[in-house]
Coordinates of C-alpha atoms and ligand atoms in Angstrom, one line a residue:
M1 CA 122.9 92.9 28.0
A2 CA 124.9 95.0 30.1
V3 CA 127.8 95.0 27.7
T4 CA 127.3 95.5 23.8
T5 CA 128.9 93.7 21.3
T6 CA 131.0 96.7 20.0
E7 CA 132.3 96.7 23.8
L8 CA 132.8 93.0 23.3
R9 CA 134.9 93.4 20.0
K10 CA 136.8 96.1 21.5
K11 CA 137.6 93.8 24.5
F12 CA 138.5 90.9 22.0
T13 CA 141.1 93.2 20.3
E14 CA 142.6 94.2 23.3
L15 CA 143.0 90.5 24.6
F16 CA 143.9 88.8 21.3
G17 CA 145.3 91.4 19.3
A18 CA 144.2 92.8 16.0
G19 CA 143.3 90.6 12.9
A20 CA 140.5 89.3 11.2
E21 CA 137.2 90.4 12.6
P22 CA 135.9 87.7 15.1
K23 CA 132.5 86.4 14.7
A24 CA 129.8 87.0 17.4
Y25 CA 127.2 84.5 18.8
F26 CA 124.4 84.3 21.4
A27 CA 122.9 81.2 23.0
P28 CA 119.9 81.9 25.7
G29 CA 119.3 80.6 29.0
R30 CA 116.0 79.2 29.9
V31 CA 113.1 78.9 32.3
N32 CA 110.6 76.1 32.5
L33 CA 107.2 76.8 32.7
I34 CA 106.4 73.1 33.8
G35 CA 107.5 69.4 33.5
E36 CA 110.3 69.3 36.1
H37 CA 112.5 66.2 36.4
T38 CA 110.6 64.5 33.8
D39 CA 113.4 64.8 31.1
Y40 CA 115.4 62.0 32.1
N41 CA 112.4 59.8 32.9
G42 CA 111.0 59.9 29.1
G43 CA 108.6 62.5 29.9
H44 CA 107.3 66.1 28.6
V45 CA 108.8 69.4 29.5
F46 CA 107.7 72.9 28.6
P47 CA 110.6 75.4 28.8
C48 CA 111.2 78.3 27.1
A49 CA 114.5 80.5 25.9
L50 CA 115.1 83.8 27.5
T51 CA 116.4 86.8 26.0
I52 CA 119.3 86.8 28.7
G53 CA 122.0 84.0 28.1
T54 CA 125.8 83.9 26.8
Y55 CA 127.5 85.8 24.3
G56 CA 130.6 84.4 22.4
L57 CA 133.4 86.0 20.0
I58 CA 135.6 83.6 18.2
R59 CA 138.3 83.8 15.7
P60 CA 139.8 80.6 14.5
R61 CA 144.0 80.4 15.0
A62 CA 146.5 78.8 12.5
D63 CA 148.1 76.6 15.4
R64 CA 146.2 74.3 17.6
R65 CA 146.1 76.7 20.8
L66 CA 143.0 77.7 22.7
R67 CA 142.8 80.7 24.4
F68 CA 139.8 81.7 26.5
Y69 CA 138.6 84.7 28.3
S70 CA 135.5 85.4 30.3
L71 CA 134.2 88.6 31.2
N72 CA 132.4 86.9 34.1
F73 CA 135.5 85.5 35.5
E74 CA 137.9 88.4 35.2
D75 CA 139.9 87.4 38.1
T76 CA 140.6 84.0 36.3
G77 CA 142.0 86.0 33.4
L78 CA 143.1 84.4 30.2
V79 CA 142.9 80.9 30.3
E80 CA 145.4 79.0 27.8
S81 CA 145.0 75.4 26.6
S82 CA 145.3 73.6 23.4
L83 CA 143.3 70.9 21.2
D84 CA 145.6 68.4 22.7
E85 CA 144.4 68.9 26.2
L86 CA 140.9 68.2 26.0
T87 CA 140.4 66.4 29.4
P88 CA 138.6 67.5 32.3
D89 CA 140.8 69.6 35.0
E90 CA 139.4 71.2 37.7
K91 CA 142.1 73.9 37.3
A92 CA 140.5 74.9 34.2
G93 CA 137.4 76.2 35.6
W94 CA 134.8 77.5 33.6
T95 CA 136.7 76.6 30.6
N96 CA 135.6 72.8 30.9
Y97 CA 132.3 73.8 29.4
P98 CA 133.7 74.8 26.2
K99 CA 136.3 72.1 26.2
G100 CA 133.8 69.5 26.8
V101 CA 132.1 70.2 23.9
M102 CA 135.1 70.4 21.8
W103 CA 136.0 67.0 23.1
T104 CA 132.3 65.8 22.1
F105 CA 133.0 67.1 18.5
G106 CA 135.9 64.8 18.3
L107 CA 134.0 62.0 19.7
R108 CA 131.5 62.3 17.0
G109 CA 134.0 62.5 14.1
Y110 CA 133.8 66.3 13.8
R111 CA 137.5 66.7 13.6
I112 CA 138.7 70.4 14.8
T113 CA 142.4 70.9 13.6
K114 CA 142.8 74.5 14.4
G115 CA 142.6 76.5 17.6
A116 CA 140.8 79.6 18.6
D117 CA 140.6 82.9 20.6
I118 CA 137.4 83.0 22.6
L119 CA 136.0 85.6 24.4
I120 CA 132.7 85.0 26.5
Y121 CA 130.3 87.2 28.2
G122 CA 126.9 85.9 30.1
D123 CA 124.3 87.9 31.5
I124 CA 122.6 85.1 33.4
P125 CA 122.5 85.7 37.1
A126 CA 125.4 83.5 38.6
G127 CA 123.9 80.2 40.5
S128 CA 120.2 81.1 39.6
G129 CA 119.6 77.8 37.7
L130 CA 118.6 79.7 34.4
S131 CA 121.1 77.3 32.6
S132 CA 124.1 79.3 32.0
S133 CA 126.2 76.1 31.8
A134 CA 123.7 74.6 28.9
S135 CA 123.9 78.1 27.1
L136 CA 127.6 78.2 27.1
E137 CA 127.6 74.5 25.7
V138 CA 125.1 75.3 23.1
L139 CA 127.2 78.6 22.1
T140 CA 130.2 76.9 22.0
G141 CA 128.7 74.3 19.5
L142 CA 127.3 76.9 17.4
M143 CA 130.6 78.7 17.2
L144 CA 132.4 75.7 16.3
R145 CA 129.9 74.7 13.7
E146 CA 130.2 77.8 12.1
T147 CA 133.8 78.4 12.3
Y148 CA 134.9 75.1 11.1
G149 CA 131.9 74.5 8.8
F150 CA 130.6 71.3 10.1
D151 CA 126.9 70.1 8.8
I152 CA 125.1 69.6 12.3
S153 CA 121.5 70.3 13.3
M154 CA 120.4 72.4 16.2
V155 CA 119.2 69.4 17.8
D156 CA 122.2 67.7 17.5
L157 CA 124.3 70.6 19.1
A158 CA 121.8 70.3 22.0
L159 CA 122.4 66.6 22.4
I160 CA 126.3 67.2 22.1
G161 CA 126.0 69.8 24.9
Q162 CA 124.1 67.3 27.1
Y163 CA 126.7 64.5 26.1
S164 CA 129.7 67.0 27.3
E165 CA 127.8 67.9 30.7
N166 CA 127.2 64.4 31.4
H167 CA 130.5 62.7 30.3
F168 CA 133.1 65.7 30.5
N169 CA 131.5 67.7 33.5
G170 CA 130.0 64.8 35.8
M171 CA 126.2 66.6 35.7
N172 CA 123.8 63.7 34.6
C173 CA 121.5 66.4 33.3
G174 CA 118.8 65.5 30.7
I175 CA 118.3 67.1 27.3
M176 CA 115.8 69.9 28.5
D177 CA 118.3 73.1 29.0
Q178 CA 120.2 72.5 25.8
F179 CA 117.2 71.7 23.7
A180 CA 115.8 75.0 25.0
S181 CA 118.8 76.9 24.4
A182 CA 119.3 75.7 21.0
M183 CA 115.6 75.2 19.7
G184 CA 113.9 78.4 21.5
K185 CA 111.6 80.6 19.6
K186 CA 110.3 84.1 20.5
D187 CA 107.0 84.0 22.3
C188 CA 107.0 80.4 22.6
A189 CA 107.4 77.6 24.9
I190 CA 108.6 74.4 23.7
F191 CA 106.5 71.3 24.3
L192 CA 109.2 68.6 24.1
D193 CA 108.6 64.9 24.6
T194 CA 111.9 63.9 25.9
S195 CA 111.3 60.1 24.9
D196 CA 111.7 60.6 21.4
L197 CA 112.7 64.5 21.0
T198 CA 109.5 65.3 19.2
Y199 CA 108.5 68.8 19.9
E200 CA 106.0 71.4 19.2
Y201 CA 106.1 75.3 19.9
A202 CA 103.3 76.6 21.7
P203 CA 102.5 80.4 21.8
V204 CA 102.6 81.5 25.3
K205 CA 99.9 84.3 24.7
L206 CA 99.2 86.1 28.0
P207 CA 97.4 89.0 27.2
D208 CA 97.2 90.5 30.6
A209 CA 99.9 88.5 32.6
R210 CA 103.6 88.1 32.6
I211 CA 106.2 85.6 33.4
V212 CA 108.2 86.7 36.4
I213 CA 111.3 84.9 38.0
T214 CA 112.3 85.0 41.5
N215 CA 115.6 84.3 42.3
S216 CA 115.8 83.2 45.9
K217 CA 119.7 83.6 45.9
V218 CA 120.3 80.6 47.5
K219 CA 122.0 77.5 46.1
H220 CA 122.5 74.5 48.5
S221 CA 125.5 72.7 48.3
L222 CA 126.0 69.2 46.6
V223 CA 123.4 70.1 43.9
S224 CA 124.8 67.9 41.2
S225 CA 125.2 65.0 43.4
A226 CA 121.7 65.4 44.9
Y227 CA 120.5 65.7 41.0
N228 CA 122.4 62.5 40.2
D229 CA 120.9 60.9 43.3
R230 CA 117.1 61.7 42.1
R231 CA 118.1 60.4 38.8
R232 CA 119.1 57.1 40.1
E233 CA 116.3 56.8 42.4
S234 CA 113.9 57.2 39.6
E235 CA 115.9 54.5 37.7
T236 CA 115.5 52.3 40.6
A237 CA 111.6 52.8 40.6
L238 CA 111.4 52.2 36.7
K239 CA 113.1 48.6 37.2
D240 CA 111.0 47.7 40.0
L241 CA 107.9 48.9 37.8
Q242 CA 109.1 47.0 34.9
T243 CA 108.8 43.6 36.8
V244 CA 104.9 44.3 36.7
V245 CA 104.4 46.4 33.6
D246 CA 106.0 46.6 30.2
I247 CA 107.3 50.0 30.0
R248 CA 110.5 51.9 29.0
T249 CA 110.3 55.0 30.9
L250 CA 108.4 56.3 33.7
G251 CA 106.7 58.7 31.4
E252 CA 104.7 55.9 29.6
L253 CA 102.7 55.5 32.6
T254 CA 99.2 57.2 33.4
E255 CA 98.5 58.4 36.8
E256 CA 96.1 55.3 37.0
Q257 CA 98.6 52.9 36.0
F258 CA 101.1 54.2 38.3
E259 CA 98.4 53.9 41.1
Q260 CA 97.9 50.2 40.1
Y261 CA 101.2 49.1 39.8
K262 CA 103.0 51.2 42.4
D263 CA 103.5 48.7 45.1
A264 CA 106.1 47.0 43.0
V265 CA 108.3 49.9 43.8
R266 CA 110.4 48.9 46.9
G267 CA 110.8 51.5 49.4
P268 CA 108.6 54.7 50.1
V269 CA 111.2 57.1 48.9
C270 CA 111.5 55.7 45.2
R271 CA 107.7 55.3 45.0
R272 CA 107.6 58.9 45.8
R273 CA 110.3 59.8 43.2
A274 CA 108.3 57.8 40.6
K275 CA 105.1 59.1 41.5
H276 CA 106.3 62.6 40.9
A277 CA 107.7 61.8 37.5
V278 CA 104.4 60.3 36.4
Y279 CA 102.0 62.8 37.8
E280 CA 104.5 65.7 36.7
N281 CA 104.6 64.4 33.0
Q282 CA 100.8 64.1 33.0
R283 CA 100.5 67.6 34.3
T284 CA 102.8 68.8 31.6
I285 CA 100.3 67.5 29.1
H286 CA 97.3 69.0 30.6
A287 CA 99.0 72.5 31.2
V288 CA 99.8 72.8 27.6
E289 CA 96.2 71.7 26.6
A290 CA 94.9 74.4 28.9
L291 CA 97.3 77.0 27.5
K292 CA 96.0 76.1 23.9
K293 CA 92.5 76.9 25.2
N294 CA 93.8 80.4 26.7
D295 CA 92.8 78.5 30.2
I296 CA 95.4 80.2 32.0
V297 CA 93.7 79.7 35.5
T298 CA 93.9 75.8 34.9
F299 CA 97.3 76.5 33.8
G300 CA 98.3 78.4 36.8
K301 CA 96.9 75.7 39.2
L302 CA 98.9 72.9 37.5
I303 CA 102.0 75.1 38.1
N304 CA 101.1 75.2 41.7
A305 CA 100.6 71.5 42.0
S306 CA 104.1 71.0 40.2
H307 CA 105.7 72.8 43.3
V308 CA 103.7 71.0 46.0
S309 CA 104.9 67.5 44.1
L310 CA 108.6 69.0 43.9
R311 CA 108.3 69.8 47.5
D312 CA 106.8 66.7 49.0
D313 CA 107.5 63.9 46.7
Y314 CA 110.6 64.6 44.6
E315 CA 112.3 66.7 47.6
T316 CA 114.3 69.1 45.3
S317 CA 112.8 72.3 46.9
C318 CA 114.1 74.0 50.0
P319 CA 112.8 76.1 52.7
E320 CA 113.6 79.5 51.0
N321 CA 112.0 78.5 47.6
D322 CA 108.8 77.1 49.3
L323 CA 108.5 80.2 51.3
L324 CA 108.6 82.3 47.9
A325 CA 106.0 80.2 46.2
E326 CA 103.6 80.2 49.4
L327 CA 104.0 84.0 49.3
A328 CA 103.4 84.2 45.7
W329 CA 100.2 82.1 46.1
S330 CA 98.7 84.4 48.5
V331 CA 98.9 87.2 46.0
P332 CA 95.6 87.4 44.2
G333 CA 97.0 88.4 40.6
C334 CA 99.3 85.5 40.9
L335 CA 98.1 82.7 38.7
G336 CA 100.6 80.2 39.3
S337 CA 104.1 79.9 41.2
R338 CA 106.6 77.0 41.6
I339 CA 110.2 76.2 41.5
T340 CA 112.1 75.9 38.3
G341 CA 114.8 74.1 37.0
G342 CA 117.1 71.5 38.9
G343 CA 116.1 72.9 42.2
F344 CA 117.8 72.8 45.7
G345 CA 117.7 76.6 45.5
G346 CA 117.8 79.0 42.3
C347 CA 114.6 80.4 40.9
N348 CA 110.7 80.3 41.1
V349 CA 108.8 81.0 38.2
S350 CA 105.4 82.8 38.3
I351 CA 102.7 83.9 36.2
V352 CA 101.3 87.4 37.4
K353 CA 98.7 89.4 36.2
N354 CA 100.1 92.6 34.6
D355 CA 98.5 95.0 37.1
A356 CA 99.7 92.9 40.0
V357 CA 103.3 92.6 39.1
E358 CA 104.2 95.3 41.6
Q359 CA 102.2 94.1 44.3
F360 CA 103.6 90.7 43.8
I361 CA 107.0 92.0 44.3
E362 CA 106.2 93.9 47.4
A363 CA 104.3 90.8 48.8
L364 CA 107.5 88.5 48.5
D365 CA 110.5 90.9 48.8
K366 CA 110.3 92.1 52.5
P367 CA 108.9 89.0 54.2
Y368 CA 111.5 86.9 52.5
T369 CA 114.3 89.0 53.8
E370 CA 113.0 89.1 57.0
K371 CA 112.5 85.4 57.3
T372 CA 115.6 84.2 55.3
G373 CA 118.2 87.0 55.6
H374 CA 118.4 86.9 51.7
R375 CA 117.1 89.5 49.3
A376 CA 115.5 87.9 46.5
E377 CA 115.7 89.2 42.9
F378 CA 112.9 89.4 40.5
Y379 CA 113.0 89.4 36.9
V380 CA 110.0 90.3 34.4
V381 CA 111.1 88.1 31.3
D382 CA 110.5 87.9 27.7
I383 CA 110.6 84.6 25.7
G384 CA 113.5 84.7 23.1
D385 CA 114.8 83.0 20.4
G386 CA 117.2 80.0 20.2
A387 CA 121.0 80.1 19.9
H388 CA 122.1 82.2 16.6
A389 CA 124.8 84.5 15.1
L390 CA 124.8 88.1 15.8
D391 CA 126.0 90.6 13.0
Ligands
GLA401 C1 118.4 70.5 35.4 C2 118.9 69.7 34.2 C3 117.5 69.4 33.4 C4 116.4 68.8 33.9 C5 116.1 70.0 35.3 C6 115.0 69.5 36.0 O1 117.9 71.9 34.9 O2 120.0 70.3 33.4 O3 118.1 68.4 32.2 O4 116.4 67.7 34.5 O5 117.2 70.1 35.9 O6 113.8 69.3 35.3

């Protein structure tokens, strides 16, 4: 964290004036180790919360006004609104995320009657695909729950975040990011079955390896519309498959069943999308089994296979992230590497032997800049806890 909570408190008083001490909260970003584009296909995911994320200070008001300020959008300045203006508005910029969560609270019968002053600061690199928006949604949910005394579970806060993103902010995301931000646990990844939200914490014991995130620093445009397209293509494939096999989601199929029924899917594009969803789900199950047996080599190979599938079948990678993956695969101490998150740019995640981290960075840094003109960023990360209050 580049800014301390003491500094945030000082800034809060500067912006909103003296008064009752605001309460401070944190919600993390996430990285997904494996299980990509499976969360809206009834499959498994395996994300973990990071120690970077979004911080928030909140103080309730006596009236219905809302005042927001983000240290990440200083140019935007103070954004004023009210509990009576909870409708999506382009001009509202980043505040559409907290407002979407407030709106969803209302839909679910959690009546917020008093406004608030809210200060936000995030240390997730902008546009990196490490879930800054999900962390802001979960953070808002937690702040509202604590400030106004609602009885809501952390899983429900994740669902509220997802609902607000889908219906207020127009991104048809699955549950993975909000779930990881709300439910993360230090040193563990979450093996989540998105068909029923059952989950298990799997310790990520990497005695001689680290998780390294490489930010390609590219974010191709129309990300959310391309994401929504993938989601629609998966749904079309599912409908075709349902004409020949009794399933509710693609996640219910094994690889063998998919091969048996795949011709029912009309069109090669939807067939490839469905193939990815089915195989990626199975890969995720196998990867968690391998990790439990401390078989990091198999775990890494499945991570590599995930990238290939996202590149060729799901087509959510891009030349920059492909290049980073290929460079990573050629480093002897790299056990596995793939694009992570929604795709079309953003970050790759790699498992790298401790003594090879430096060499790994060197092997990617220069060739990547030479070939693309972009300078990649590297983060050697730790797995942190889910959203919580700060003292
Ligand atoms: C984005 C979405 C998630 C998930 C991933 C792909 O991060 O928000 O719900 O679908 O993409 O795995």
